[in-house]
Short mmCIF file of C-alpha atoms and ligand atoms in Angstrom, two decimals:
data_model
loop_
_atom_site.label_atom_id
_atom_site.label_comp_id
_atom_site.label_asym_id
_atom_site.label_seq_id
_atom_site.Cartn_x
_atom_site.Cartn_y
_atom_site.Cartn_z
CA MET A 1 -15.62 -9.28 9.91
CA GLY A 2 -19.28 -8.03 10.17
CA ASN A 3 -20.73 -7.94 6.66
CA LYS A 4 -23.43 -9.48 4.65
CA THR A 5 -21.65 -12.37 2.82
CA ILE A 6 -18.39 -12.96 4.54
CA LYS A 7 -19.04 -14.94 7.68
CA TRP A 8 -15.79 -15.44 9.33
CA GLU A 9 -13.54 -14.16 12.16
CA VAL A 10 -10.55 -12.09 10.99
CA SER A 11 -7.82 -10.63 13.02
CA ALA A 12 -7.58 -6.90 13.53
CA LEU A 13 -4.00 -6.98 11.91
CA GLY A 14 -3.52 -8.39 8.48
CA PHE A 15 -0.05 -9.23 7.02
CA GLY A 16 0.46 -7.32 3.85
CA CYS A 17 3.27 -8.87 1.64
CA MET A 18 4.20 -5.89 -0.41
CA ARG A 19 7.26 -4.89 1.61
CA LEU A 20 8.95 -8.00 2.60
CA PRO A 21 12.34 -8.31 4.29
CA ILE A 22 15.19 -7.36 1.81
CA LYS A 23 18.73 -8.67 1.83
CA LYS A 24 21.54 -7.25 -0.56
CA ILE A 25 23.71 -9.49 -2.46
CA LEU A 26 26.48 -7.64 -4.24
CA PHE A 27 24.57 -4.64 -4.46
CA ILE A 28 21.29 -6.44 -5.69
CA LYS A 29 18.35 -6.33 -3.54
CA LYS A 30 16.30 -9.55 -3.06
CA VAL A 31 13.61 -10.58 -0.80
CA ASN A 32 15.04 -12.43 2.31
CA GLU A 33 12.98 -15.59 2.01
CA LEU A 34 13.94 -17.34 5.19
CA GLU A 35 13.40 -14.17 7.30
CA THR A 36 10.02 -13.69 5.48
CA ILE A 37 8.86 -17.11 6.27
CA ARG A 38 9.88 -16.60 9.85
CA ILE A 39 8.18 -13.33 10.32
CA ILE A 40 4.94 -14.39 8.56
CA ARG A 41 4.67 -17.65 10.65
CA HIS A 42 5.45 -15.76 13.77
CA ALA A 43 2.49 -13.30 12.94
CA ILE A 44 0.29 -16.37 12.27
CA ASN A 45 1.37 -18.04 15.56
CA ASN A 46 0.27 -14.84 17.32
CA GLY A 47 -3.23 -14.66 15.84
CA VAL A 48 -2.90 -13.05 12.49
CA ASN A 49 -5.22 -14.87 10.15
CA TYR A 50 -5.29 -12.57 7.07
CA ILE A 51 -2.48 -12.70 4.43
CA ASP A 52 -2.65 -10.34 1.50
CA THR A 53 -0.39 -10.34 -1.54
CA ALA A 54 -0.54 -9.53 -5.29
CA TYR A 55 0.64 -10.69 -8.65
CA GLY A 56 3.00 -7.95 -8.93
CA TYR A 57 4.46 -7.49 -5.55
CA HIS A 58 8.33 -7.72 -5.37
CA MET A 59 8.24 -8.34 -9.13
CA GLY A 60 6.16 -11.49 -8.83
CA LYS A 61 8.19 -13.04 -6.02
CA SER A 62 5.78 -12.22 -3.25
CA GLU A 63 3.17 -14.79 -4.11
CA VAL A 64 5.81 -17.66 -4.56
CA ILE A 65 7.33 -16.78 -1.11
CA VAL A 66 3.93 -16.47 0.54
CA GLY A 67 3.13 -19.93 -0.88
CA ASN A 68 6.24 -21.36 0.86
CA ALA A 69 5.48 -19.50 4.04
CA LEU A 70 2.12 -21.23 4.24
CA GLN A 71 3.42 -24.74 3.93
CA ASP A 72 3.55 -27.06 7.01
CA GLY A 73 -0.10 -26.49 7.81
CA TYR A 74 -0.03 -22.69 7.83
CA ARG A 75 -2.40 -22.29 4.79
CA GLN A 76 -5.24 -23.69 6.76
CA LYS A 77 -4.93 -21.19 9.45
CA VAL A 78 -5.41 -18.17 7.21
CA HIS A 79 -7.57 -16.22 4.92
CA LEU A 80 -5.42 -15.92 1.84
CA VAL A 81 -6.03 -13.09 -0.45
CA THR A 82 -4.42 -12.09 -3.68
CA LYS A 83 -5.20 -9.64 -6.56
CA LEU A 84 -5.98 -9.92 -10.23
CA PRO A 85 -3.14 -7.94 -12.16
CA MET A 86 -5.59 -5.66 -14.33
CA TYR A 87 -2.68 -4.64 -16.62
CA LYS A 88 -2.36 -8.22 -17.84
CA VAL A 89 -6.12 -8.63 -18.43
CA LYS A 90 -6.70 -8.03 -22.24
CA ALA A 91 -9.74 -10.38 -22.42
CA ALA A 92 -12.33 -11.96 -20.29
CA GLY A 93 -10.66 -15.29 -20.47
CA ASP A 94 -7.47 -14.01 -19.03
CA VAL A 95 -9.09 -13.79 -15.56
CA GLU A 96 -9.21 -17.61 -14.99
CA LYS A 97 -5.93 -18.09 -16.63
CA LEU A 98 -4.11 -15.67 -14.25
CA CYS A 99 -6.04 -16.92 -11.34
CA ARG A 100 -4.73 -20.45 -12.03
CA GLU A 101 -1.23 -19.10 -12.43
CA GLN A 102 -1.47 -17.40 -8.95
CA LEU A 103 -2.95 -20.45 -7.31
CA LYS A 104 -0.08 -22.55 -8.66
CA LYS A 105 2.45 -19.92 -7.25
CA LEU A 106 0.73 -19.87 -3.86
CA GLN A 107 0.52 -23.65 -3.67
CA THR A 108 -3.17 -23.60 -2.91
CA ASP A 109 -6.59 -24.81 -4.39
CA TYR A 110 -8.54 -21.76 -3.68
CA LEU A 111 -8.34 -18.22 -2.56
CA ASP A 112 -10.45 -16.71 0.29
CA ILE A 113 -10.71 -13.33 -1.43
CA TYR A 114 -9.61 -12.44 -5.03
CA LEU A 115 -9.51 -8.63 -5.72
CA PHE A 116 -9.53 -6.72 -8.97
CA HIS A 117 -6.26 -4.77 -8.34
CA GLY A 118 -6.10 -1.12 -8.07
CA LEU A 119 -9.40 -0.13 -9.60
CA ASN A 120 -9.55 3.41 -10.68
CA LYS A 121 -12.30 5.09 -13.00
CA GLU A 122 -10.57 4.23 -16.23
CA ARG A 123 -9.90 0.47 -15.27
CA PHE A 124 -13.33 0.04 -14.06
CA GLN A 125 -14.95 1.30 -17.28
CA LYS A 126 -12.48 -0.22 -19.74
CA GLN A 127 -12.01 -3.49 -18.04
CA VAL A 128 -14.37 -4.47 -15.50
CA LYS A 129 -17.56 -3.09 -17.14
CA GLN A 130 -16.53 -3.40 -20.94
CA LEU A 131 -15.21 -7.03 -20.52
CA ASP A 132 -17.93 -7.88 -17.98
CA LEU A 133 -15.25 -9.25 -15.62
CA VAL A 134 -17.63 -9.62 -12.59
CA VAL A 135 -19.15 -12.53 -14.56
CA GLU A 136 -15.60 -13.97 -14.82
CA MET A 137 -15.19 -13.70 -11.05
CA GLU A 138 -18.60 -15.56 -10.38
CA LYS A 139 -17.38 -18.30 -12.76
CA LEU A 140 -14.17 -18.54 -10.55
CA LYS A 141 -16.46 -18.95 -7.53
CA GLU A 142 -18.63 -21.56 -9.10
CA LYS A 143 -15.56 -23.46 -9.95
CA GLY A 144 -14.34 -23.38 -6.27
CA LEU A 145 -11.19 -21.36 -7.15
CA ILE A 146 -12.12 -18.42 -4.96
CA LYS A 147 -14.52 -18.04 -2.17
CA HIS A 148 -15.28 -14.31 -2.34
CA PHE A 149 -14.09 -11.47 -4.54
CA GLY A 150 -14.10 -7.73 -4.52
CA PHE A 151 -11.60 -4.94 -5.58
CA SER A 152 -8.66 -2.74 -4.41
CA PHE A 153 -8.98 0.94 -5.20
CA HIS A 154 -7.07 4.05 -5.87
CA ASP A 155 -8.95 7.07 -7.20
CA ASN A 156 -11.40 9.61 -5.76
CA PHE A 157 -14.85 9.23 -3.90
CA GLN A 158 -16.84 9.74 -7.07
CA ALA A 159 -15.18 6.66 -8.72
CA PHE A 160 -15.34 4.74 -5.56
CA LYS A 161 -19.08 5.29 -5.34
CA GLU A 162 -19.65 4.35 -8.94
CA ILE A 163 -17.84 1.17 -8.41
CA ILE A 164 -19.56 0.32 -5.12
CA ASP A 165 -22.99 0.90 -6.95
CA TYR A 166 -22.15 -1.22 -9.76
CA HIS A 167 -22.33 -4.68 -8.04
CA ASP A 168 -23.25 -6.25 -4.88
CA TRP A 169 -19.60 -6.56 -3.65
CA GLU A 170 -18.27 -8.68 -0.79
CA ALA A 171 -15.15 -6.85 -0.13
CA CYS A 172 -13.09 -3.69 -0.94
CA GLN A 173 -9.61 -2.65 -0.11
CA ILE A 174 -8.98 1.16 0.26
CA GLN A 175 -6.12 3.35 1.23
CA TYR A 176 -6.97 4.99 4.68
CA ASN A 177 -5.02 6.73 7.32
CA TYR A 178 -5.14 9.98 9.40
CA LEU A 179 -3.60 11.91 6.40
CA ASP A 180 -5.99 10.35 3.84
CA GLN A 181 -9.29 11.12 5.35
CA ASP A 182 -10.26 13.44 2.51
CA THR A 183 -8.32 11.86 -0.36
CA GLN A 184 -8.59 8.34 -2.21
CA ALA A 185 -11.94 6.78 -1.23
CA THR A 186 -12.14 9.16 1.77
CA THR A 187 -14.09 8.78 5.01
CA LYS A 188 -17.33 9.21 3.22
CA GLY A 189 -16.43 6.28 0.93
CA LEU A 190 -15.37 4.08 3.95
CA GLU A 191 -18.95 4.73 5.57
CA TYR A 192 -20.71 4.41 2.36
CA ALA A 193 -19.11 0.77 1.60
CA ALA A 194 -19.70 -0.34 5.15
CA SER A 195 -23.32 0.97 5.06
CA LYS A 196 -23.77 -1.49 2.16
CA GLY A 197 -22.33 -4.41 4.36
CA ILE A 198 -19.13 -4.50 2.31
CA ALA A 199 -16.13 -5.77 4.28
CA VAL A 200 -13.60 -2.96 4.06
CA ILE A 201 -9.98 -3.68 4.14
CA ILE A 202 -7.57 -0.95 4.92
CA MET A 203 -4.28 -0.53 3.20
CA GLU A 204 -1.41 2.09 3.81
CA PRO A 205 -2.64 2.76 7.43
CA LEU A 206 0.92 4.35 7.86
CA LYS A 207 0.95 6.07 4.53
CA GLY A 208 3.76 4.00 3.35
CA GLY A 209 5.65 4.42 6.49
CA HIS A 210 5.44 8.18 6.55
CA LEU A 211 3.53 8.17 9.78
CA ALA A 212 6.03 5.83 11.50
CA ASN A 213 8.88 8.40 11.58
CA PRO A 214 7.49 11.89 12.33
CA LYS A 215 9.67 14.94 12.88
CA PRO A 216 10.33 16.20 16.32
CA GLU A 217 7.52 18.73 16.01
CA ILE A 218 4.99 15.91 15.64
CA LYS A 219 6.51 13.79 18.33
CA GLU A 220 6.18 16.62 20.74
CA ILE A 221 2.49 16.70 19.88
CA PHE A 222 2.09 13.03 20.65
CA ASP A 223 4.02 13.53 23.96
CA LYS A 224 1.21 15.78 25.09
CA ALA A 225 -1.31 13.16 25.21
CA SER A 226 -1.92 11.48 28.57
CA ILE A 227 -1.68 7.99 27.09
CA LYS A 228 1.82 7.29 25.64
CA ARG A 229 1.92 5.56 22.33
CA THR A 230 4.43 5.23 19.57
CA PRO A 231 3.73 6.98 16.29
CA VAL A 232 3.03 3.81 14.62
CA ASP A 233 0.50 2.82 17.33
CA TRP A 234 -1.07 6.39 16.91
CA GLY A 235 -1.48 5.74 13.22
CA LEU A 236 -2.86 2.21 13.64
CA GLN A 237 -5.30 2.97 16.49
CA PHE A 238 -6.83 5.75 14.30
CA VAL A 239 -7.82 3.23 11.81
CA TRP A 240 -8.96 0.53 14.15
CA ASN A 241 -10.96 3.05 15.93
CA ARG A 242 -13.34 3.31 12.88
CA PRO A 243 -16.17 0.76 13.32
CA GLU A 244 -16.50 0.42 9.60
CA VAL A 245 -13.13 -1.25 9.25
CA SER A 246 -12.81 -5.01 9.06
CA VAL A 247 -9.12 -5.57 8.90
CA VAL A 248 -5.97 -3.40 8.77
CA LEU A 249 -2.98 -4.39 6.58
CA SER A 250 0.47 -3.60 7.51
CA GLY A 251 3.36 -4.22 5.09
CA MET A 252 5.82 -5.68 7.59
CA SER A 253 9.51 -5.76 6.83
CA SER A 254 11.08 -7.04 9.89
CA PHE A 255 10.44 -9.12 13.12
CA GLU A 256 10.52 -5.95 15.24
CA GLN A 257 7.68 -4.34 13.15
CA VAL A 258 5.67 -7.52 13.42
CA LYS A 259 6.19 -7.57 17.13
CA GLN A 260 5.19 -3.89 17.60
CA ASN A 261 2.09 -4.27 15.40
CA LEU A 262 0.99 -7.34 17.14
CA GLU A 263 1.14 -5.19 20.55
CA SER A 264 -0.85 -2.57 18.92
CA ALA A 265 -3.63 -5.05 17.56
CA GLY A 266 -3.63 -6.44 21.06
CA LYS A 267 -4.96 -3.03 22.30
CA SER A 268 -7.14 -2.26 19.24
CA GLY A 269 -10.96 -1.69 19.08
CA ALA A 270 -13.63 0.27 17.42
CA SER A 271 -14.69 3.67 19.05
CA LYS A 272 -11.90 3.35 21.67
CA LEU A 273 -10.05 6.61 21.07
CA THR A 274 -11.31 9.56 23.35
CA ALA A 275 -12.05 13.02 21.93
CA ALA A 276 -8.79 14.30 23.30
CA GLU A 277 -6.81 11.44 21.47
CA LEU A 278 -8.70 12.28 18.28
CA GLY A 279 -7.70 15.94 18.85
CA ILE A 280 -3.99 14.98 19.31
CA ILE A 281 -4.22 13.07 15.90
CA LYS A 282 -5.85 16.03 14.17
CA GLN A 283 -3.04 18.21 15.30
CA ALA A 284 -0.39 15.86 14.11
CA SER A 285 -1.97 15.39 10.79
CA GLU A 286 -2.07 19.30 10.16
CA VAL A 287 1.73 19.55 10.75
CA PHE A 288 2.42 16.32 8.87
CA LYS A 289 0.56 17.50 5.72
CA LYS A 290 2.81 20.44 5.32
CA SER A 291 5.93 18.38 5.39
CA ILE A 292 5.02 15.65 2.67
CA LEU A 293 5.82 17.28 -0.41
CA VAL A 294 5.20 14.31 -2.62
CA PRO A 295 2.72 11.78 -1.37
CA CYS A 296 4.75 8.83 -2.50
CA THR A 297 3.98 5.66 -0.44
CA ALA A 298 7.04 3.83 -1.97
CA CYS A 299 4.73 1.04 -3.34
CA GLU A 300 7.09 0.56 -6.36
CA TYR A 301 4.27 0.12 -8.79
CA CYS A 302 6.16 2.53 -10.97
CA MET A 303 9.16 0.59 -11.05
CA PRO A 304 11.36 -0.43 -12.79
CA CYS A 305 11.92 2.85 -14.79
CA PRO A 306 13.40 2.40 -18.29
CA SER A 307 15.92 5.05 -17.44
CA GLY A 308 16.89 3.57 -14.14
CA VAL A 309 15.61 6.25 -11.97
CA ALA A 310 15.10 5.26 -8.30
CA ILE A 311 11.64 6.99 -8.26
CA PRO A 312 10.54 6.39 -4.65
CA ARG A 313 14.03 6.82 -3.32
CA ASN A 314 14.32 10.38 -4.86
CA PHE A 315 11.02 11.27 -3.33
CA SER A 316 11.84 9.94 -0.02
CA ILE A 317 15.13 12.04 0.19
CA LEU A 318 13.02 15.17 -0.56
CA ASN A 319 10.32 14.49 1.96
CA SER A 320 12.94 13.71 4.65
CA PHE A 321 14.63 17.01 3.58
CA SER A 322 11.34 18.84 4.06
CA SER A 323 11.14 17.48 7.61
CA HIS A 324 14.74 17.74 8.83
CA LYS A 325 15.62 20.88 6.67
CA ASP A 326 19.33 19.79 6.52
CA LEU A 327 20.17 20.43 2.94
CA LYS A 328 23.82 19.16 3.19
CA ARG A 329 22.45 15.90 4.40
CA ALA A 330 19.89 15.61 1.58
CA LYS A 331 22.36 16.50 -1.19
CA LYS A 332 24.81 13.83 0.18
CA GLU A 333 22.00 11.35 -0.02
CA TYR A 334 21.12 12.36 -3.46
CA LYS A 335 24.66 12.30 -4.68
CA LYS A 336 24.71 8.56 -3.61
CA LEU A 337 22.38 7.85 -6.50
CA ALA A 338 23.79 7.35 -10.03
CA ALA A 339 24.23 10.67 -11.93
CA ASP A 340 24.80 9.17 -15.44
CA LYS A 341 24.20 6.08 -17.56
CA ASP A 342 27.72 4.56 -16.69
CA ALA A 343 27.04 4.62 -13.08
CA LEU A 344 23.53 3.21 -13.48
CA SER A 345 22.74 -0.41 -13.01
CA THR A 346 19.11 -1.09 -13.88
CA ALA A 347 19.41 -4.17 -11.68
CA LYS A 348 19.56 -1.59 -8.76
CA ASP A 349 17.53 1.00 -10.22
CA ASN A 350 19.74 3.66 -8.53
CA GLY A 351 19.35 6.66 -10.74
CA MET A 352 19.03 10.36 -9.82
CA ALA A 353 15.85 12.27 -10.65
CA ALA A 354 18.11 14.04 -13.26
CA LEU A 355 18.07 10.89 -15.41
CA CYS A 356 14.29 10.81 -15.98
CA SER A 357 13.63 11.26 -19.77
CA LYS A 358 10.14 12.06 -19.33
CA CYS A 359 8.85 9.10 -21.14
CA LYS A 360 5.77 9.10 -18.99
CA LYS A 361 5.66 5.21 -18.82
CA CYS A 362 5.33 5.45 -15.01
CA LEU A 363 2.40 7.98 -14.94
CA GLU A 364 -0.53 5.49 -15.25
CA LYS A 365 1.01 3.14 -12.84
CA CYS A 366 1.19 5.43 -9.70
CA PRO A 367 -1.98 4.75 -7.47
CA GLN A 368 -1.32 8.21 -5.81
CA SER A 369 -1.66 10.01 -9.21
CA ILE A 370 1.71 11.72 -8.63
CA ASP A 371 3.08 13.59 -11.77
CA ILE A 372 6.23 11.59 -11.46
CA PRO A 373 8.49 13.26 -14.08
CA GLY A 374 7.27 16.68 -13.09
CA GLU A 375 7.99 15.91 -9.32
CA LEU A 376 11.35 14.43 -10.28
CA GLU A 377 12.31 17.70 -12.02
CA LYS A 378 11.65 19.55 -8.85
CA VAL A 379 13.55 17.02 -6.68
CA ASN A 380 16.46 17.62 -8.95
CA SER A 381 16.15 21.28 -8.91
CA VAL A 382 16.21 21.50 -5.11
CA LEU A 383 18.79 18.68 -4.52
CA SER A 384 21.27 19.75 -7.10
CA GLY A 385 21.02 23.26 -5.80
CA THR A 386 19.72 25.08 -8.90
CA ARG A 387 16.61 26.30 -7.10
CA SER A 388 15.66 26.69 -3.44
CA MET A 389 12.91 24.61 -1.72
CA ASP A 390 10.73 27.80 -0.97
CA GLU A 391 11.08 28.81 -4.75
CA VAL A 392 9.96 25.22 -5.88
CA TYR A 393 7.30 24.58 -3.38
CA SER A 394 6.27 28.14 -2.70
CA ARG A 395 2.52 27.37 -2.61
CA LYS A 396 2.93 24.53 -0.22
CA ASN A 397 5.14 26.31 2.43
S1 SF4 B 1 8.82 9.50 -16.95
FE1 SF4 B 1 10.80 9.50 -15.92
S2 SF4 B 1 10.54 8.37 -14.10
FE2 SF4 B 1 8.88 7.81 -15.25
S3 SF4 B 1 9.45 5.97 -16.34
FE3 SF4 B 1 9.94 7.66 -17.80
S4 SF4 B 1 12.07 8.08 -17.37
FE4 SF4 B 1 11.25 6.75 -15.68
S1 SF4 B 2 5.87 7.36 -7.32
FE1 SF4 B 2 3.71 6.39 -7.13
S2 SF4 B 2 3.97 4.29 -7.93
FE2 SF4 B 2 5.95 5.14 -7.44
S3 SF4 B 2 6.43 4.27 -5.55
FE3 SF4 B 2 5.60 6.30 -5.24
S4 SF4 B 2 3.44 6.01 -4.77
FE4 SF4 B 2 4.38 4.13 -5.77
#
């Protein structure tokens, strides 16, 4: 990690603990702790030394399970990073309280990096600036509870630049992949942060998994390349290719994904892709952009919904339909979701888009700034058959 203040060797691949392996017990989904521990330790045994989690991941369970995974000497082998849940910070004193709670859950005395979670313009103004939270982070450093601090980010370049210019940050975490070069912090933001010597950590390199499963049209584009790569490898190599990037996080959910990502990491390097390879990625991204109707990354920050709507699932059915164009299949998937309150189980969050009451409680939680109730209405129109896809998304098609 080449930057001014964090002097350490970090692996190209970091383990993001937001999408851990899941098991179902009587329809209820839970994190599969044994499998999580197995895959995290396998990644560490094979060179991964950066573990990223957050207070809210898996409804608070991620930090606890990561803490368990890092027992038996694994904590000492990694840089452990978690994030301050901004929605819980009402006063400056909350920072230390929350940090201590997180250290306890993670069974550790210190964090290698502590990040303000999901800063955007508003959170930056109303919390970081108004409550002078950087001072609180400095106090945590003085007390030895954290070694470095920074922020994770979801907003636009202007907001990013304003935050970067506010403080001499040590690290920032941004969403970046070949579809998000001009959205979120953007390539300009990535270059700007790196030019200031800030360690840049990349999240969502595969855009919530969208880039891992492209439609046949895109696979054909990749197949034209002289070098053969999987769609996942194309996505990851694109990010590693940027010299400004310190570490790329992947939210790995299975042993197979860990294995594949480790293989990709073994071939990674800055400025390694040829002009022809970058051309292939450009072509693929142009086709991809047309098929993603709702840019949901399935992060689940919007969940649970008080009306039981399975928000990311509804968007994923629509986006898949946009790729495969099989309306019958999409309708069948949609019908598997609960259509009314009786069929609904809030524990499962299995509701159709039609159940959205437009309470708007989810709106401020979405890092992708999706108009969730508005988009759910469109999903319901298309998948219940009242309006056609072309009619609803006419401007995009
Ligand atoms: S606006 Fe709709 S989807 Fe969002 S929280 Fe309210 S009911 Fe749920
Ligand atoms: S709608 Fe937004 S908050 Fe909800 S899962 Fe998708 S990206 Fe995440």
